[in-house]
Structures are given as structure tokens and as C-alpha cells.
Coordinates of C-alpha atoms in Angstrom, one line a residue:
M2 CA 115.9 109.2 114.2
K3 CA 115.4 112.7 112.9
N4 CA 112.0 114.5 113.1
T5 CA 110.6 117.0 110.8
A6 CA 109.3 120.3 112.2
L7 CA 105.7 118.9 111.9
T8 CA 106.2 115.5 113.7
K9 CA 104.1 116.5 116.7
T10 CA 101.4 117.8 114.3
H11 CA 101.3 114.4 112.5
E12 CA 101.2 112.5 115.8
A13 CA 98.3 114.7 117.0
L14 CA 96.4 113.8 113.8
G15 CA 96.8 110.1 114.6
A16 CA 99.3 109.3 111.9
K17 CA 101.1 106.0 111.9
M18 CA 104.7 107.0 112.2
V19 CA 107.5 104.8 110.7
P20 CA 111.3 105.2 110.2
F21 CA 112.0 106.3 106.6
A22 CA 115.4 107.5 105.4
G23 CA 116.5 108.2 108.9
Y24 CA 113.4 110.3 109.7
N25 CA 110.3 109.6 111.7
M26 CA 107.7 110.0 109.0
P27 CA 103.9 109.6 108.7
V28 CA 103.1 106.6 106.5
Q29 CA 99.3 106.9 106.8
Y30 CA 96.5 108.6 108.7
E31 CA 93.1 107.2 107.7
G32 CA 94.3 104.6 105.3
V33 CA 96.2 104.3 102.0
N34 CA 93.1 103.9 99.7
I35 CA 91.2 106.8 101.2
E36 CA 94.3 109.1 101.1
H37 CA 95.1 108.0 97.5
E38 CA 91.5 108.8 96.4
T39 CA 91.6 112.2 98.2
V40 CA 94.6 113.3 96.0
R41 CA 93.1 111.9 92.8
N42 CA 89.8 113.6 93.3
A43 CA 90.3 116.6 95.6
V44 CA 93.4 117.8 97.5
G45 CA 95.8 116.4 100.0
V46 CA 99.0 117.6 101.7
F47 CA 102.2 115.7 102.3
D48 CA 105.0 116.6 104.6
V49 CA 108.1 115.6 102.6
S50 CA 110.5 117.7 104.6
H51 CA 112.9 114.8 104.8
M52 CA 114.0 115.6 101.2
G53 CA 117.5 117.2 100.8
E54 CA 118.2 120.7 99.4
F55 CA 121.6 121.9 98.2
L56 CA 122.3 125.4 97.0
I57 CA 125.0 125.7 94.3
E58 CA 126.1 129.2 93.6
G59 CA 128.7 131.4 91.9
P60 CA 130.1 132.0 88.4
N61 CA 131.0 128.3 88.1
A62 CA 127.8 126.8 89.5
L63 CA 126.5 125.8 86.1
D64 CA 129.8 124.2 85.2
L65 CA 129.6 121.9 88.2
I66 CA 125.9 121.1 87.6
Q67 CA 126.6 120.3 84.0
K68 CA 129.4 118.0 84.9
V69 CA 127.5 115.9 87.6
S70 CA 124.0 115.9 86.1
S71 CA 122.8 114.1 82.9
N72 CA 120.3 116.7 81.7
D73 CA 121.3 120.0 80.1
A74 CA 120.9 122.6 82.8
S75 CA 122.1 125.3 80.5
K76 CA 118.6 125.3 79.1
L77 CA 117.1 126.4 82.4
E78 CA 115.8 129.9 82.8
V79 CA 115.1 131.6 86.1
G80 CA 111.7 130.2 87.4
K81 CA 112.1 126.8 85.7
A82 CA 113.0 123.4 87.0
Q83 CA 114.4 120.3 85.4
Y84 CA 114.3 116.6 86.3
S85 CA 117.8 115.0 86.0
C86 CA 120.0 112.3 87.5
L87 CA 123.5 112.0 88.9
P88 CA 125.3 109.2 87.0
N89 CA 128.1 107.4 88.7
D90 CA 131.4 106.2 87.1
D91 CA 130.2 102.6 86.6
G92 CA 127.0 103.0 84.6
G93 CA 124.6 103.4 87.5
I94 CA 122.8 106.3 89.2
V95 CA 124.0 108.1 92.3
D96 CA 120.5 109.7 92.6
D97 CA 117.7 111.3 90.7
L98 CA 116.9 115.0 91.5
I99 CA 115.2 118.2 90.5
I100 CA 117.3 121.3 89.6
Y101 CA 115.8 124.7 90.1
K102 CA 117.3 127.9 88.6
I103 CA 116.6 130.4 91.4
K104 CA 118.5 133.3 89.8
E105 CA 121.5 133.8 87.6
E106 CA 124.4 131.7 89.1
T107 CA 122.1 130.2 91.9
Y108 CA 120.6 126.7 91.6
L109 CA 118.7 124.6 94.1
L110 CA 119.2 120.8 93.9
V111 CA 116.5 118.7 95.6
V112 CA 117.6 115.2 96.3
N113 CA 116.2 112.1 97.9
A114 CA 116.3 111.9 101.7
S115 CA 118.1 108.6 101.9
N116 CA 120.9 110.0 99.7
I117 CA 121.6 113.4 101.2
E118 CA 125.1 112.6 102.5
K119 CA 126.0 110.4 99.6
D120 CA 124.9 113.0 97.0
W121 CA 126.7 115.9 98.9
N122 CA 129.9 114.0 99.0
W123 CA 129.6 112.9 95.4
I124 CA 129.0 116.5 94.1
K125 CA 131.7 117.9 96.4
S126 CA 134.2 115.4 95.0
K127 CA 133.5 116.7 91.5
N128 CA 133.7 120.4 92.5
D129 CA 137.1 121.3 91.1
V130 CA 135.6 124.6 89.7
N131 CA 135.2 126.1 93.2
A132 CA 131.4 126.5 93.0
T133 CA 129.9 127.5 96.4
M134 CA 127.9 124.7 97.9
R135 CA 125.5 124.9 100.8
D136 CA 123.5 122.1 102.4
L137 CA 120.2 123.6 103.4
S138 CA 118.5 120.2 104.2
E139 CA 118.3 120.6 108.0
D140 CA 116.9 124.2 107.8
Y141 CA 114.1 123.9 105.2
S142 CA 110.7 122.1 105.1
L143 CA 108.8 120.9 102.1
L144 CA 105.0 120.5 101.7
A145 CA 103.4 118.9 98.7
I146 CA 99.9 120.1 98.1
Q147 CA 98.5 117.7 95.5
G148 CA 95.2 117.1 93.7
P149 CA 92.9 118.7 91.1
K150 CA 91.4 121.1 93.6
A151 CA 94.8 122.3 95.0
V152 CA 95.1 125.5 92.9
E153 CA 91.5 126.6 93.6
A154 CA 91.8 125.8 97.3
M155 CA 95.1 127.5 97.9
Q156 CA 94.7 130.6 95.7
P157 CA 93.5 132.7 98.6
L158 CA 96.9 132.1 100.4
S159 CA 99.0 133.8 97.7
S160 CA 99.0 137.0 95.6
H161 CA 100.5 135.0 92.7
D162 CA 98.2 133.4 90.2
L163 CA 98.8 129.7 91.1
S164 CA 97.0 128.5 88.0
A165 CA 99.7 130.3 85.9
I166 CA 102.5 128.2 87.3
K167 CA 103.0 125.5 84.6
F168 CA 104.5 122.1 85.2
Y169 CA 108.1 122.2 86.2
N170 CA 107.9 126.0 86.7
F171 CA 108.0 127.9 90.0
V172 CA 107.8 131.3 91.6
V173 CA 109.4 132.8 94.7
G174 CA 106.8 134.8 96.6
D175 CA 104.2 135.0 99.4
F176 CA 102.2 132.1 100.6
A177 CA 100.2 131.6 103.8
G178 CA 101.5 134.8 105.3
V179 CA 105.1 133.9 104.7
E180 CA 107.3 135.9 102.2
H181 CA 109.9 134.4 99.9
V182 CA 108.8 130.8 99.7
I183 CA 109.2 128.7 96.6
I184 CA 105.9 127.7 95.1
S185 CA 106.7 124.9 92.6
A186 CA 104.7 122.8 90.2
T187 CA 106.9 119.7 90.2
G188 CA 104.5 117.1 91.7
Y189 CA 105.1 113.4 92.1
T190 CA 101.4 112.3 91.9
G191 CA 100.1 113.0 88.5
S192 CA 97.1 114.9 89.9
G193 CA 98.4 118.5 89.7
G194 CA 99.2 120.8 92.6
F195 CA 102.4 122.2 93.8
E196 CA 105.1 122.2 96.5
I197 CA 106.0 124.8 99.1
Y198 CA 109.6 125.2 100.3
C199 CA 109.9 127.3 103.4
K200 CA 112.0 127.5 106.6
N201 CA 111.4 125.0 109.4
S202 CA 110.3 128.0 111.6
E203 CA 107.6 128.9 109.1
V204 CA 106.2 125.5 108.2
K205 CA 103.7 125.1 111.0
Q206 CA 102.0 128.3 110.1
V207 CA 101.9 127.3 106.4
W208 CA 100.5 123.8 107.3
D209 CA 97.8 125.3 109.5
K210 CA 96.7 127.8 106.9
V211 CA 96.8 125.2 104.1
M212 CA 94.5 122.9 106.1
E213 CA 92.2 125.8 106.9
A214 CA 92.1 127.0 103.3
G215 CA 91.4 123.5 102.0
A216 CA 88.7 122.6 104.5
D217 CA 85.8 123.3 102.2
Y218 CA 87.6 121.3 99.5
G219 CA 88.0 118.1 101.5
I220 CA 91.7 118.5 102.2
K221 CA 93.3 115.7 104.2
P222 CA 96.9 115.0 105.4
I223 CA 98.4 112.2 103.2
G224 CA 101.1 109.8 104.2
L225 CA 104.1 108.2 102.4
A226 CA 102.2 105.0 101.6
A227 CA 99.7 106.8 99.4
R228 CA 102.5 108.9 97.9
D229 CA 104.0 105.6 96.7
T230 CA 100.8 104.3 95.2
L231 CA 100.2 107.6 93.5
R232 CA 103.6 107.8 91.9
L233 CA 103.5 104.2 90.9
E234 CA 100.3 104.7 89.0
M235 CA 102.2 107.3 87.0
G236 CA 105.2 105.1 86.5
Y237 CA 107.6 107.5 88.2
C238 CA 110.8 105.9 89.4
L239 CA 111.6 105.7 93.1
Y240 CA 115.2 105.7 94.0
G241 CA 116.2 102.5 95.9
N242 CA 113.4 100.5 94.1
D243 CA 113.4 101.2 90.4
I244 CA 116.8 102.9 90.1
D245 CA 120.0 102.7 92.1
D246 CA 123.8 102.6 91.9
T247 CA 123.6 99.5 89.6
T248 CA 120.9 100.5 87.2
S249 CA 121.7 102.7 84.2
P250 CA 119.5 105.6 83.3
I251 CA 119.2 104.2 79.8
E252 CA 117.8 100.8 80.8
A253 CA 115.5 102.6 83.4
G254 CA 113.9 104.6 80.5
L255 CA 115.6 107.8 81.6
G256 CA 117.5 108.3 78.3
W257 CA 115.3 111.4 77.8
V258 CA 117.2 113.2 80.7
C259 CA 120.6 112.2 79.3
K260 CA 121.7 115.0 76.9
F261 CA 124.8 114.0 75.0
N262 CA 125.4 117.5 73.6
K263 CA 127.7 118.0 76.7
D264 CA 130.2 116.0 78.7
F265 CA 129.0 114.6 82.1
T266 CA 130.0 111.8 84.3
N267 CA 130.2 108.6 82.3
S268 CA 128.5 110.2 79.4
E269 CA 130.5 108.4 76.7
A270 CA 129.6 104.9 78.1
L271 CA 125.9 105.9 78.5
K272 CA 125.8 107.3 74.9
A273 CA 127.2 104.0 73.6
E274 CA 124.7 102.0 75.6
K275 CA 121.8 104.1 74.2
E276 CA 123.0 103.6 70.7
R277 CA 123.2 99.8 71.0
T278 CA 120.1 99.5 73.2
P279 CA 120.5 98.0 76.6
E280 CA 120.2 94.2 77.3
R281 CA 117.4 94.7 79.8
K282 CA 114.7 97.4 80.3
L283 CA 112.5 98.6 83.1
V284 CA 108.9 97.8 82.0
A285 CA 105.5 98.5 83.4
F286 CA 103.0 95.6 83.7
K287 CA 99.5 94.9 84.7
I288 CA 98.5 91.6 86.4
D289 CA 96.0 89.7 84.2
E290 CA 94.3 87.8 87.0
R291 CA 93.9 88.2 90.8
G292 CA 97.2 88.9 92.6
I293 CA 99.3 91.7 94.0
P294 CA 102.9 92.1 92.8
R295 CA 105.4 93.2 95.4
Q296 CA 108.9 94.5 95.3
G297 CA 111.4 91.6 95.1
Y298 CA 109.0 89.1 93.5
D299 CA 110.5 87.1 90.6
I300 CA 109.4 87.8 87.0
V301 CA 109.4 84.4 85.2
D302 CA 108.8 83.2 81.6
N303 CA 106.2 80.6 80.6
N304 CA 108.7 77.8 81.5
G305 CA 109.2 79.1 85.0
N306 CA 112.7 80.6 84.3
T307 CA 113.4 83.7 86.3
I308 CA 113.9 86.6 83.9
G309 CA 113.7 89.6 86.2
T310 CA 112.6 91.1 89.5
V311 CA 109.7 93.3 90.4
T312 CA 111.1 96.7 91.6
S313 CA 107.8 98.3 92.6
G314 CA 104.4 96.8 92.8
T315 CA 100.9 97.3 94.4
M316 CA 97.2 96.9 94.0
S317 CA 96.3 100.1 92.2
P318 CA 93.6 102.0 94.2
S319 CA 92.5 103.9 91.1
L320 CA 92.3 100.9 88.7
G321 CA 91.6 98.0 91.1
I322 CA 94.2 95.7 89.6
G323 CA 97.8 94.7 90.4
I324 CA 100.4 96.9 88.7
G325 CA 104.2 97.1 88.9
L326 CA 107.6 97.9 87.4
G327 CA 110.5 95.5 86.9
Y328 CA 113.5 94.9 84.8
V329 CA 113.3 92.2 82.0
P330 CA 115.5 91.2 79.0
K331 CA 114.7 93.4 76.0
V332 CA 113.0 90.5 74.2
F333 CA 110.2 90.7 76.8
S334 CA 110.1 94.5 76.9
D335 CA 107.7 95.4 74.1
V336 CA 104.2 96.6 75.0
G337 CA 101.9 93.6 74.9
S338 CA 104.6 91.1 75.9
K339 CA 103.4 88.4 78.2
I340 CA 105.3 87.7 81.4
N341 CA 104.5 86.1 84.7
I342 CA 104.9 87.3 88.3
Q343 CA 105.8 84.7 90.9
V344 CA 103.3 85.4 93.7
R345 CA 104.3 82.8 96.4
K346 CA 103.7 79.4 94.6
N347 CA 101.8 80.8 91.7
A348 CA 103.0 82.3 88.5
I349 CA 100.4 84.9 87.7
P350 CA 100.2 86.1 84.1
A351 CA 100.9 89.7 83.4
T352 CA 101.1 92.0 80.3
V353 CA 103.7 94.7 79.6
V354 CA 101.9 98.0 79.1
K355 CA 102.6 101.6 78.2
L356 CA 102.9 104.2 81.0
P357 CA 101.2 105.8 82.8
F358 CA 98.9 103.2 84.3
Y359 CA 96.5 106.0 85.5
K360 CA 95.3 108.2 82.6
G361 CA 93.2 110.6 84.7

């Protein structure tokens, strides 16, 4: 089990630690609902240093990225980031990721913790253009400072105007007394804020100054459990739940990150799938009565026939109702469609809705 550079800090704060993606990670401190509301209404900080970071460099860096990723990275300018996915050869997804253009011929790929080795090997296997690849995952830490008060609370820690960093943009500069950190507005909660990429040797100083600067704004450390409820209220996919090696980006609603003006892994098949519309789709649903949908629960029709599976589900702390995502045949995928979630012995009525669940 690996530890992040802040593991002892989390333990001292009384965090409940659990194994996650090979790391010893804080799942919660005070409780999921309290932490969730802190991010929705004020500011919270997550240690997500388990995420992977690859540096792709050289004159052929873009060629490699264009080949392995579905989005069009040629549109990126220095200081901008892009959500994308790595399609496999069989119609599924190796991983989803964020691509940052650090400077000309230098890109940072941020990948999911559970997929670091798999992603590295996949990209390396496609690197016939001799782009330089470096795995920085073991050397760098990542903090996510999220919430509507994040910018105001953290502004004293940087000479950059944090309010000027637009969504999916970033700067490289000073923060919390550390030079050359990435300050990025690529959050996963839907409540604003930004992420800080720094070296492991620097992250304790950054964490302490973040907590100090946020004290008057009600800042709290936030665990992975609240991170999951926050992202689910926005309808953001989680790899391993809502997307994986067997789900296509088209049926997962990620056709918008598949740009068919270029060739990429399995692009012809994905283009054909998009044109004919997939047989099943990932939908969002709200429970109409009392009940909490959980991952793995069956989705059934009115006759009790299984038509799909819940991929993510929870009791929404913001809305006070059961919400979830799951794959269903396209005939059940329109907004307003009625489905049922099999919660133990009961088929609980639910309605397909438009994302996001949480409107702010």
C-alpha cells in the first residue's frame, strides 16, 4: 500500500483511511454530508496525490497524443487543458484523462490512479514517433481546493489573479511560498476552485498554508467519499464505475470529446457507432420514492425484466433524494422515461433526467 506525502497529516486530523487504487487514502474526516456541504457552500481541500501524471515532450509529442486520445489536442494553447479519453481497440475506454499544454512541445497527461501502469503501457505501445515520455506520478502531489469561496480564500497565497483563471485553464506560478506550481481550474465537483500540482517535498507547506488561509472561510479537509457524491451530483463519469474497457465513449455520452476530424485509436468504428446511435446509453435518473440506488443494482422495466445496471448511485446530500447513473437500452434513454431500480426486494420507480442533478 502506497502513501501520499500527506498521509500522516490526514491521520493526525482523524481521517478514516482506506485502500484506494493501491494507496492509503482518506475517505472521510467528519462525515460525508458535512464535507459535501462544505464544498458546496464554502471551501474544502482534497488530497488527490494518488492521481498519475505523465509528461509527453518533443517535436512529436502532439502526434502521439493525437493518436491515443479522442479529443483534438491540436486546439490546445499553452495555459489550456482539455478533457479526453484513451479509446482501446475494441470500442471501450482505456481511461479518461486531462491533457495540459504546458509549453510548446510539452504536455502533461493526468490519469486515474488505478490506471497509471495500464495507461503508461498503452501510450508507450503506441509511441512509434519517439516522443519523450516521463512518468512523474511518484514525484508529484495534487491538491484540489474546491468551493465557491476557494478563490477569495486562496488569493493571498499567489501573485496571480486566481479569479482570472477560467474553467479548463491554468497558470504556472507561485502559490503558498512555492514557485513553479501548476494552478489549474479543472475541478471535479461543480462548485468552482482549482487544483495545485507541486512536488512531494513541497506539498506539506502548501497544505498548511492553504488550511491557514482558509480558516476564516470555514475550510475543511475533504475525503474521497464526498468527492464521489459531489461529482455524481454533476453527472461526471468515474472510471471503473460509469466507464471502463467495455463501455464506448459514445454510449457513455462522451461523443463530445471524440473529434473525427483526425485519426485516433478505433476512430472509424466509433464514428460509425455515433452515426447509427448506440444500442444502449448511460442515463441519469432520480428515484421517485424513498430509496437509495447503489452501484450494481439492477435497473428493471415495469414487468420486472432487467434492462440495465446502476453504475453509480447515492443519496444526494444537496437534493435529499436518491440519484444515479446507469446504462439502459436507448428506448428507455429519453429524458422523462420511467424505469425502476431494484433495491433489495423492491422495484423503486425512477425517472430519467437531464444532467446535472445539482444546478447550483
